[in-house]
CSV table of C-alpha atoms in Angstrom, one decimal:
chain,number,residue,atom,x,y,z
A,1,MET,CA,47.0,-136.4,-57.9
A,2,SER,CA,48.1,-139.3,-55.5
A,3,ALA,CA,50.8,-139.0,-52.7
A,4,LEU,CA,53.2,-141.2,-54.8
A,5,ALA,CA,52.7,-139.0,-58.0
A,6,LEU,CA,53.0,-135.8,-56.0
A,7,SER,CA,56.3,-137.3,-54.1
A,8,VAL,CA,57.7,-137.9,-57.6
A,9,LEU,CA,57.0,-134.4,-59.2
A,10,LEU,CA,58.4,-132.7,-55.8
A,11,SER,CA,61.6,-134.9,-56.1
A,12,LEU,CA,62.0,-133.9,-59.5
A,13,VAL,CA,61.7,-130.3,-58.9
A,14,SER,CA,63.9,-130.4,-56.1
A,15,ALA,CA,66.7,-131.9,-58.4
A,16,VAL,CA,66.2,-129.1,-60.9
A,17,ALA,CA,66.4,-126.4,-58.1
A,18,TYR,CA,69.8,-128.0,-56.8
A,19,ALA,CA,71.0,-128.1,-60.3
A,20,GLY,CA,70.2,-124.5,-60.9
A,21,GLY,CA,71.6,-123.6,-57.6
A,22,ALA,CA,75.1,-125.3,-58.8
A,23,ILE,CA,75.0,-123.6,-62.0
A,24,VAL,CA,74.8,-120.3,-60.5
A,25,GLN,CA,77.4,-121.2,-58.0
A,26,GLU,CA,79.9,-122.2,-60.5
A,27,GLN,CA,79.4,-118.9,-62.6
A,28,VAL,CA,79.7,-117.1,-59.3
A,29,ALA,CA,83.4,-118.8,-59.0
A,30,VAL,CA,84.3,-118.1,-62.4
A,31,SER,CA,83.3,-114.5,-62.6
A,32,HIS,CA,84.5,-113.8,-59.0
A,33,PRO,CA,88.0,-116.1,-58.4
A,34,ASP,CA,88.9,-113.9,-55.5
A,35,GLU,CA,86.0,-114.6,-53.3
A,36,GLN,CA,86.0,-118.6,-53.0
A,37,TYR,CA,84.0,-119.5,-50.0
A,38,ALA,CA,81.3,-117.0,-49.5
A,39,PRO,CA,80.8,-114.2,-51.9
A,40,LEU,CA,78.1,-112.4,-49.8
A,41,ARG,CA,78.0,-109.1,-51.6
A,42,ARG,CA,77.1,-110.9,-54.9
A,43,PRO,CA,73.3,-111.1,-55.3
A,44,SER,CA,73.7,-114.1,-57.8
A,45,TRP,CA,75.3,-116.2,-54.9
A,46,TRP,CA,72.2,-115.4,-52.8
A,47,ALA,CA,70.0,-116.7,-55.5
A,48,ALA,CA,72.3,-119.9,-55.5
A,49,VAL,CA,71.8,-120.1,-51.8
A,50,ALA,CA,67.9,-119.7,-52.1
A,51,LEU,CA,67.9,-122.5,-54.8
A,52,ASN,CA,69.3,-124.8,-52.9
A,53,GLY,CA,67.2,-124.1,-50.1
A,54,LEU,CA,64.2,-124.5,-52.2
A,55,GLY,CA,65.5,-127.8,-53.2
A,56,GLY,CA,65.9,-129.1,-49.7
A,57,LEU,CA,62.5,-127.9,-48.8
A,58,LEU,CA,61.1,-129.8,-51.5
A,59,HIS,CA,62.9,-132.8,-50.8
A,60,VAL,CA,61.8,-133.0,-47.4
A,61,VAL,CA,58.1,-132.5,-48.5
A,62,ALA,CA,58.8,-135.1,-50.9
A,63,LEU,CA,59.9,-137.3,-48.4
A,64,ALA,CA,56.5,-136.7,-46.0
A,65,TYR,CA,54.7,-138.0,-49.3
A,66,GLY,CA,56.5,-140.8,-50.8
A,67,PRO,CA,58.9,-143.6,-49.6
A,68,LEU,CA,62.6,-142.9,-48.9
A,69,SER,CA,63.4,-145.6,-51.6
A,70,LEU,CA,61.9,-143.7,-54.4
A,71,VAL,CA,62.7,-139.8,-53.2
A,72,GLN,CA,66.5,-140.5,-52.3
A,73,PRO,CA,67.4,-142.2,-55.9
A,74,LEU,CA,65.4,-139.2,-57.6
A,75,GLY,CA,67.4,-136.8,-55.8
A,76,ALA,CA,70.6,-138.3,-57.5
A,77,LEU,CA,69.1,-136.8,-61.0
A,78,THR,CA,70.6,-133.5,-60.2
A,79,ILE,CA,74.0,-134.1,-62.2
A,80,VAL,CA,71.5,-135.3,-65.2
A,81,PHE,CA,69.5,-132.3,-65.3
A,82,ALA,CA,72.5,-130.1,-64.6
A,83,LEU,CA,74.3,-130.5,-67.9
A,84,PRO,CA,71.8,-129.9,-70.4
A,85,MET,CA,70.4,-126.8,-68.2
A,86,ALA,CA,74.2,-125.4,-68.2
A,87,ALA,CA,74.3,-125.9,-71.8
A,88,LEU,CA,70.9,-124.1,-72.4
A,89,PHE,CA,71.3,-121.1,-69.9
A,90,VAL,CA,75.2,-120.2,-69.7
A,91,GLY,CA,76.5,-122.2,-72.8
A,92,ARG,CA,78.7,-124.6,-71.0
A,93,ARG,CA,78.5,-127.7,-73.3
A,94,ALA,CA,79.6,-131.4,-71.9
A,95,GLY,CA,81.4,-133.8,-74.0
A,96,ALA,CA,80.6,-137.2,-74.3
A,97,THR,CA,83.0,-138.3,-71.5
A,98,ALA,CA,81.0,-135.9,-69.2
A,99,TRP,CA,77.8,-137.5,-69.8
A,100,ARG,CA,79.1,-140.6,-69.5
A,101,GLY,CA,80.3,-140.3,-66.2
A,102,ALA,CA,77.3,-138.4,-65.1
A,103,ILE,CA,75.1,-141.3,-66.2
A,104,MET,CA,77.2,-143.9,-64.7
A,105,ALA,CA,77.4,-141.8,-61.1
A,106,THR,CA,73.5,-141.4,-61.3
A,107,VAL,CA,72.6,-144.9,-62.0
A,108,GLY,CA,75.1,-146.2,-59.6
A,109,LEU,CA,73.8,-143.8,-56.6
A,110,ALA,CA,70.2,-144.5,-57.4
A,111,GLY,CA,70.9,-148.3,-57.5
A,112,LEU,CA,72.8,-148.1,-53.8
A,113,LEU,CA,70.0,-145.9,-52.4
A,114,SER,CA,67.3,-148.0,-53.5
A,115,LEU,CA,68.5,-150.9,-51.9
A,116,VAL,CA,69.2,-149.6,-48.6
A,117,GLY,CA,66.3,-150.5,-46.4
A,118,ALA,CA,64.1,-148.8,-43.9
A,119,SER,CA,64.3,-149.2,-39.8
A,120,ASP,CA,62.5,-148.2,-37.1
A,121,ALA,CA,63.1,-144.7,-36.3
A,122,GLN,CA,66.0,-144.2,-33.7
A,123,SER,CA,68.0,-141.7,-32.3
A,124,LEU,CA,71.8,-140.9,-31.2
A,125,SER,CA,73.2,-141.0,-27.7
A,126,THR,CA,75.1,-138.0,-26.7
A,127,ALA,CA,78.4,-140.1,-26.9
A,128,GLN,CA,77.4,-141.3,-30.1
A,129,ARG,CA,76.7,-137.1,-31.5
A,130,VAL,CA,79.7,-136.0,-29.7
A,131,PHE,CA,82.0,-138.7,-31.6
A,132,ALA,CA,79.8,-138.2,-34.9
A,133,GLY,CA,80.5,-134.6,-34.7
A,134,LEU,CA,84.1,-134.8,-33.9
A,135,VAL,CA,84.6,-137.4,-36.6
A,136,THR,CA,83.0,-135.2,-39.3
A,137,ALA,CA,85.2,-132.2,-38.1
A,138,ALA,CA,88.1,-134.1,-38.3
A,139,ALA,CA,87.4,-135.1,-41.8
A,140,VAL,CA,86.2,-131.7,-43.2
A,141,VAL,CA,89.3,-130.2,-42.2
A,142,ALA,CA,91.5,-132.9,-43.4
A,143,LEU,CA,90.0,-132.3,-46.7
A,144,MET,CA,90.5,-128.8,-46.7
A,145,ILE,CA,94.2,-128.8,-45.8
A,146,ALA,CA,94.7,-131.4,-48.8
A,147,GLY,CA,92.5,-129.1,-50.8
A,148,ARG,CA,94.8,-126.1,-50.0
A,149,ALA,CA,98.0,-128.3,-50.5
A,150,ALA,CA,96.7,-129.4,-54.2
A,151,HIS,CA,96.2,-125.5,-55.1
A,152,ARG,CA,98.4,-126.2,-58.3
A,153,HIS,CA,95.9,-128.8,-59.5
A,154,PRO,CA,92.7,-127.3,-59.3
A,155,VAL,CA,90.5,-130.4,-60.3
A,156,VAL,CA,91.9,-132.4,-57.6
A,157,ARG,CA,91.5,-129.3,-55.3
A,158,SER,CA,87.9,-129.2,-56.2
A,159,VAL,CA,87.2,-132.8,-55.9
A,160,LEU,CA,88.6,-132.7,-52.2
A,161,LEU,CA,86.4,-129.8,-51.4
A,162,ALA,CA,83.4,-131.1,-52.7
A,163,THR,CA,83.9,-134.4,-51.1
A,164,ALA,CA,84.2,-132.3,-47.7
A,165,SER,CA,81.0,-130.5,-48.7
A,166,GLY,CA,79.3,-134.1,-49.2
A,167,ILE,CA,80.1,-135.0,-45.7
A,168,ALA,CA,79.1,-131.8,-44.2
A,169,PHE,CA,76.0,-132.0,-45.8
A,170,GLY,CA,75.5,-135.7,-45.3
A,171,MET,CA,75.9,-135.3,-41.4
A,172,SER,CA,73.7,-132.6,-41.4
A,173,SER,CA,70.9,-134.8,-42.5
A,174,VAL,CA,72.2,-137.2,-40.0
A,175,PHE,CA,71.6,-134.8,-36.9
A,176,THR,CA,68.4,-133.4,-38.6
A,177,LYS,CA,66.8,-136.9,-38.5
A,178,THR,CA,68.0,-137.4,-34.8
A,179,VAL,CA,66.3,-133.9,-34.2
A,180,ALA,CA,63.3,-135.0,-35.8
A,181,VAL,CA,63.0,-138.2,-33.9
A,182,ASP,CA,63.8,-136.6,-30.4
A,183,TRP,CA,60.8,-134.1,-31.3
A,184,SER,CA,58.1,-136.7,-32.0
A,185,GLY,CA,58.2,-137.3,-28.0
A,186,GLY,CA,58.2,-133.5,-27.8
A,187,VAL,CA,60.6,-130.6,-27.9
A,188,SER,CA,63.4,-130.2,-25.5
A,189,THR,CA,66.4,-128.0,-24.9
A,190,ALA,CA,68.7,-130.8,-24.9
A,191,ASP,CA,68.6,-130.9,-28.7
A,192,LEU,CA,70.1,-127.3,-28.9
A,193,PRO,CA,73.9,-128.6,-29.5
A,194,SER,CA,72.4,-130.8,-32.5
A,195,LEU,CA,70.5,-127.7,-33.8
A,196,ALA,CA,73.7,-126.0,-33.6
A,197,ALA,CA,75.6,-128.6,-35.4
A,198,ILE,CA,73.1,-128.9,-38.0
A,199,GLY,CA,73.7,-125.0,-38.7
A,200,VAL,CA,77.5,-125.4,-38.4
A,201,LEU,CA,77.4,-128.3,-41.2
A,202,ALA,CA,74.9,-126.9,-43.5
A,203,THR,CA,76.8,-123.5,-43.7
A,204,ALA,CA,80.1,-125.3,-43.9
A,205,GLY,CA,78.8,-127.6,-46.6
A,206,LEU,CA,77.5,-124.4,-48.8
A,207,MET,CA,80.8,-122.6,-48.6
A,208,LEU,CA,82.9,-125.7,-49.6
A,209,SER,CA,80.5,-126.4,-52.4
A,210,GLN,CA,81.3,-122.8,-53.6
A,211,ALA,CA,84.8,-123.1,-53.1
A,212,SER,CA,84.7,-126.6,-55.0
A,213,TYR,CA,83.5,-124.8,-58.0
A,214,ARG,CA,86.6,-122.5,-58.7
A,215,GLY,CA,88.8,-123.6,-61.5
A,216,ALA,CA,87.0,-127.2,-62.0
A,217,GLY,CA,84.0,-126.4,-64.1
A,218,LEU,CA,80.5,-127.8,-63.1
A,219,ALA,CA,80.2,-131.4,-63.6
A,220,ALA,CA,83.1,-133.1,-61.4
A,221,PRO,CA,82.5,-131.0,-58.3
A,222,LEU,CA,78.5,-131.3,-58.5
A,223,ALA,CA,78.8,-135.0,-59.2
A,224,THR,CA,81.2,-135.5,-56.2
A,225,LEU,CA,78.8,-133.6,-54.0
A,226,THR,CA,75.6,-135.6,-55.0
A,227,VAL,CA,77.4,-138.9,-54.6
A,228,VAL,CA,78.8,-138.2,-51.2
A,229,ASN,CA,76.1,-136.6,-49.7
A,230,PRO,CA,73.8,-139.5,-49.5
A,231,VAL,CA,76.3,-142.1,-49.1
A,232,VAL,CA,77.6,-140.6,-45.9
A,233,ALA,CA,74.2,-140.2,-44.6
A,234,ALA,CA,73.7,-144.2,-45.8
A,235,ALA,CA,76.5,-145.2,-44.4
A,236,VAL,CA,75.7,-143.4,-41.1
A,237,GLY,CA,72.4,-145.1,-41.0
A,238,ILE,CA,73.7,-148.5,-41.6
A,239,THR,CA,76.3,-148.4,-38.8
A,240,MET,CA,74.3,-146.1,-36.4
A,241,PHE,CA,70.8,-146.4,-37.0
A,242,GLY,CA,70.6,-150.2,-37.4
A,243,GLU,CA,69.4,-149.8,-41.2
A,244,THR,CA,70.6,-152.9,-43.7
A,245,PHE,CA,70.5,-153.3,-47.2
A,246,ARG,CA,67.6,-155.2,-48.6
A,247,TYR,CA,67.7,-159.1,-49.9
A,248,GLY,CA,70.5,-160.0,-47.5
A,249,THR,CA,73.8,-160.9,-49.2
A,250,THR,CA,72.9,-160.5,-52.8
A,251,GLY,CA,71.5,-157.0,-51.9
A,252,THR,CA,74.8,-156.0,-50.2
A,253,ALA,CA,76.7,-157.4,-53.3
A,254,LEU,CA,74.5,-155.3,-55.6
A,255,ALA,CA,75.3,-152.1,-53.4
A,256,LEU,CA,79.1,-152.6,-53.5
A,257,SER,CA,78.5,-153.1,-57.3
A,258,CYS,CA,76.5,-150.0,-57.8
A,259,GLY,CA,78.8,-148.1,-55.4
A,260,VAL,CA,81.8,-149.1,-58.1
A,261,VAL,CA,79.5,-147.9,-60.8
A,262,ALA,CA,78.9,-144.6,-59.1
A,263,ALA,CA,83.0,-144.2,-58.3
A,264,GLY,CA,83.3,-145.0,-62.2
A,265,GLY,CA,81.5,-142.2,-63.2
A,266,LEU,CA,83.2,-140.0,-60.8
A,267,ILE,CA,86.6,-140.8,-62.3
A,268,LEU,CA,85.3,-140.7,-65.8
A,269,LEU,CA,84.0,-136.7,-64.8
A,270,THR,CA,87.3,-135.8,-63.1
A,271,THR,CA,89.8,-137.3,-65.4
A,272,GLU,CA,87.7,-135.7,-68.6
A,273,ARG,CA,87.8,-132.2,-66.6
A,274,ILE,CA,92.0,-132.7,-66.2
A,275,GLN,CA,92.3,-133.5,-70.1
A,276,ARG,CA,90.2,-130.5,-70.9
A,277,THR,CA,92.4,-128.3,-68.5
A,278,HIS,CA,95.7,-129.8,-69.9
A,279,ALA,CA,94.5,-129.3,-73.5
A,280,GLU,CA,93.8,-125.5,-72.9
A,281,PRO,CA,97.0,-124.0,-74.3
A,282,GLU,CA,98.6,-121.2,-72.3
A,283,PRO,CA,99.3,-117.8,-73.9
A,284,ALA,CA,103.3,-117.4,-74.2
A,285,ALA,CA,104.8,-114.6,-72.3
A,286,THR,CA,107.4,-112.5,-74.1
A,287,VAL,CA,109.9,-110.9,-71.5
A,288,ALA,CA,111.6,-107.9,-73.3
A,289,PRO,CA,115.3,-107.1,-72.1
A,290,GLU,CA,115.4,-104.0,-69.5
A,291,GLY,CA,115.1,-100.8,-71.4
A,292,GLY,CA,113.8,-102.2,-74.6
A,293,GLY,CA,115.7,-103.3,-77.8
A,294,PHE,CA,116.0,-106.7,-79.6
A,295,VAL,CA,114.8,-110.0,-78.6
A,296,PRO,CA,117.9,-112.7,-78.7
A,297,ALA,CA,117.3,-116.1,-79.7
A,298,PRO,CA,118.9,-118.9,-77.8
A,299,ALA,CA,122.4,-118.8,-77.6
A,300,GLU,CA,124.3,-120.8,-80.4
A,301,GLU,CA,127.9,-121.2,-81.5
A,302,PRO,CA,128.9,-118.0,-82.8
A,303,ALA,CA,130.7,-118.1,-86.0
A,304,VAL,CA,133.4,-115.5,-85.1
A,305,ALA,CA,135.6,-116.7,-88.0
A,306,VAL,CA,132.8,-115.6,-90.7
A,307,LEU,CA,133.2,-112.0,-89.4
A,308,ARG,CA,137.1,-111.9,-89.0
A,309,GLU,CA,137.5,-112.7,-92.5
A,310,GLY,CA,135.1,-110.1,-93.8
A,311,VAL,CA,132.7,-112.7,-95.4
A,312,LEU,CA,129.2,-111.1,-95.2
A,313,VAL,CA,130.2,-107.8,-93.3
A,314,ASP,CA,128.3,-105.6,-95.6
A,315,GLU,CA,125.4,-107.7,-95.9
A,316,VAL,CA,125.1,-107.7,-92.1
A,317,ALA,CA,125.5,-103.9,-92.0
A,318,ALA,CA,122.6,-103.5,-94.8
A,319,LEU,CA,120.3,-106.1,-93.6
A,320,ARG,CA,120.6,-105.5,-89.8
A,321,GLU,CA,117.6,-103.3,-89.4
A,322,GLU,CA,115.7,-105.3,-91.6
A,323,LEU,CA,116.0,-108.8,-90.1
A,324,LEU,CA,116.4,-108.1,-86.2
A,325,VAL,CA,113.0,-108.7,-84.4
A,326,PRO,CA,112.4,-105.5,-82.0
A,327,ALA,CA,111.1,-106.5,-78.4
A,328,PRO,CA,108.2,-104.4,-76.9
A,329,ALA,CA,109.3,-101.0,-75.8
A,330,THR,CA,109.6,-100.5,-71.8
A,331,PRO,CA,109.8,-97.0,-69.9
A,332,ALA,CA,112.6,-94.8,-71.2
A,333,ALA,CA,116.1,-95.7,-69.2
A,334,PRO,CA,119.6,-94.8,-69.8
A,335,GLU,CA,120.9,-96.9,-72.4
A,336,THR,CA,123.8,-97.7,-74.6
A,337,ALA,CA,123.9,-96.3,-77.9
A,338,GLN,CA,124.7,-98.0,-80.9
A,339,PRO,CA,126.9,-95.8,-83.1
A,340,ASP,CA,126.3,-95.9,-86.8
A,341,GLY,CA,129.2,-96.9,-89.0
A,342,THR,CA,130.9,-98.9,-91.4
A,343,ALA,CA,131.3,-102.7,-91.1
A,344,GLU,CA,135.0,-101.9,-90.6
A,345,GLU,CA,133.9,-99.6,-87.3
A,346,LEU,CA,131.5,-102.6,-86.4
A,347,LEU,CA,134.3,-104.7,-86.4
A,348,GLU,CA,136.8,-102.6,-84.5
A,349,ASN,CA,134.3,-102.0,-81.7
A,350,LEU,CA,133.4,-105.8,-81.6
A,351,GLY,CA,137.2,-106.4,-80.0
A,352,ASP,CA,137.5,-109.8,-78.5
A,353,GLN,CA,133.5,-110.2,-77.8
A,354,PRO,CA,131.8,-113.1,-79.7
A,355,PRO,CA,128.6,-112.2,-81.5
A,356,ALA,CA,125.3,-112.6,-80.6
A,357,TYR,CA,122.6,-114.2,-82.6
A,358,TYR,CA,119.1,-112.6,-82.9
A,359,GLY,CA,116.0,-114.2,-84.3
A,360,PRO,CA,114.3,-116.3,-85.2
A,361,PHE,CA,114.1,-115.7,-88.7
A,362,TYR,CA,111.7,-117.7,-90.4
A,363,GLY,CA,112.7,-118.9,-93.9
A,364,ALA,CA,116.0,-117.8,-93.8
A,365,ALA,CA,119.6,-118.5,-92.1
A,366,TYR,CA,120.7,-116.9,-88.8
A,367,ILE,CA,123.1,-114.1,-89.4
A,368,PRO,CA,125.4,-113.4,-86.7
A,369,VAL,CA,125.6,-109.7,-85.5
A,370,PRO,CA,128.3,-108.2,-83.6
A,371,VAL,CA,127.7,-107.1,-80.1
A,372,LEU,CA,128.9,-103.6,-79.5
A,373,ASP,CA,131.3,-102.8,-76.5
A,374,ARG,CA,128.9,-100.9,-73.7
A,375,HIS,CA,131.8,-99.7,-72.2
A,376,ARG,CA,133.2,-97.8,-75.1
A,377,THR,CA,130.4,-95.5,-76.1
A,378,ARG,CA,127.3,-94.1,-74.2
A,379,VAL,CA,125.0,-91.7,-74.7
A,380,THR,CA,124.1,-89.4,-71.4
A,381,SER,CA,121.2,-87.6,-70.9
């Protein structure tokens, strides 16, 4: 097998490993929503960590055998592999809008990465590393705070956390490249802060990606992470490492167009998930009155005159038990007794209080029922 073919194969397997890790992370987030950042006691989460580690290792090996312009775009296939894998293994099917968004994000990202030209190996100065670390920390913390503030909108919160995760992973790659360039001239203890930054950023990216899958499904956070990670690394490469887009002004315009396509795909994925969330009906809660009893309908204008004139009084007394809707029983408590009696006694107990309406009664009119005076007759236990 040629080096180029081996690089392509390793890149594809790496994307599959990343997709598998994302699916497992999303399942952990669904099954254990109370442990959003690092469910350390869940074996399945460690399996996701292992899959992500395998994907990263294969990606690095693929870069050793093939050009960056080929390996990086192939890594964008993670989201395309994740959708059919999720449908096959966990029964989570994606709609047509999600597929369009995933394909748009992948094509836009692949085109953008393929237009980034290579440059000579360069490292960052100490001041540049400190500046990059501080800006990254500030951006990640700001996105985490924004995600916390958007807790009532799970999809928005998820996209914000996925963006923070992508920034952390992308800057981890930047520091990795810096250390690799430094080590080409020999190992030095001066790189220990950079190694520490790599560990912190990689760990933060993993935990933030885990939290991003809670309540937002798989496609939107995974696509956001897949796009933001290499875009951040490419942006730093252009601004700090002297990398440029190929084909001059034409390549720059094409790269911007690819960025717009990728952003459009992310918007489609996000709006599709928001629409699905709003379409899911919420179970209606029934609140029972204290101590049990009957569920009253919304207050309406009482027909006091109907009762006062004796119209339907006997019908009310006869149909009361049949028509009223009982509420769920609650633990026993001292209750007001409802004495048996004739319609005249009911009217006498009514006094000056207006009747209440109980319901709803489907297929029939509302029938006013007298409210007994709770201050007159009580049962003590």
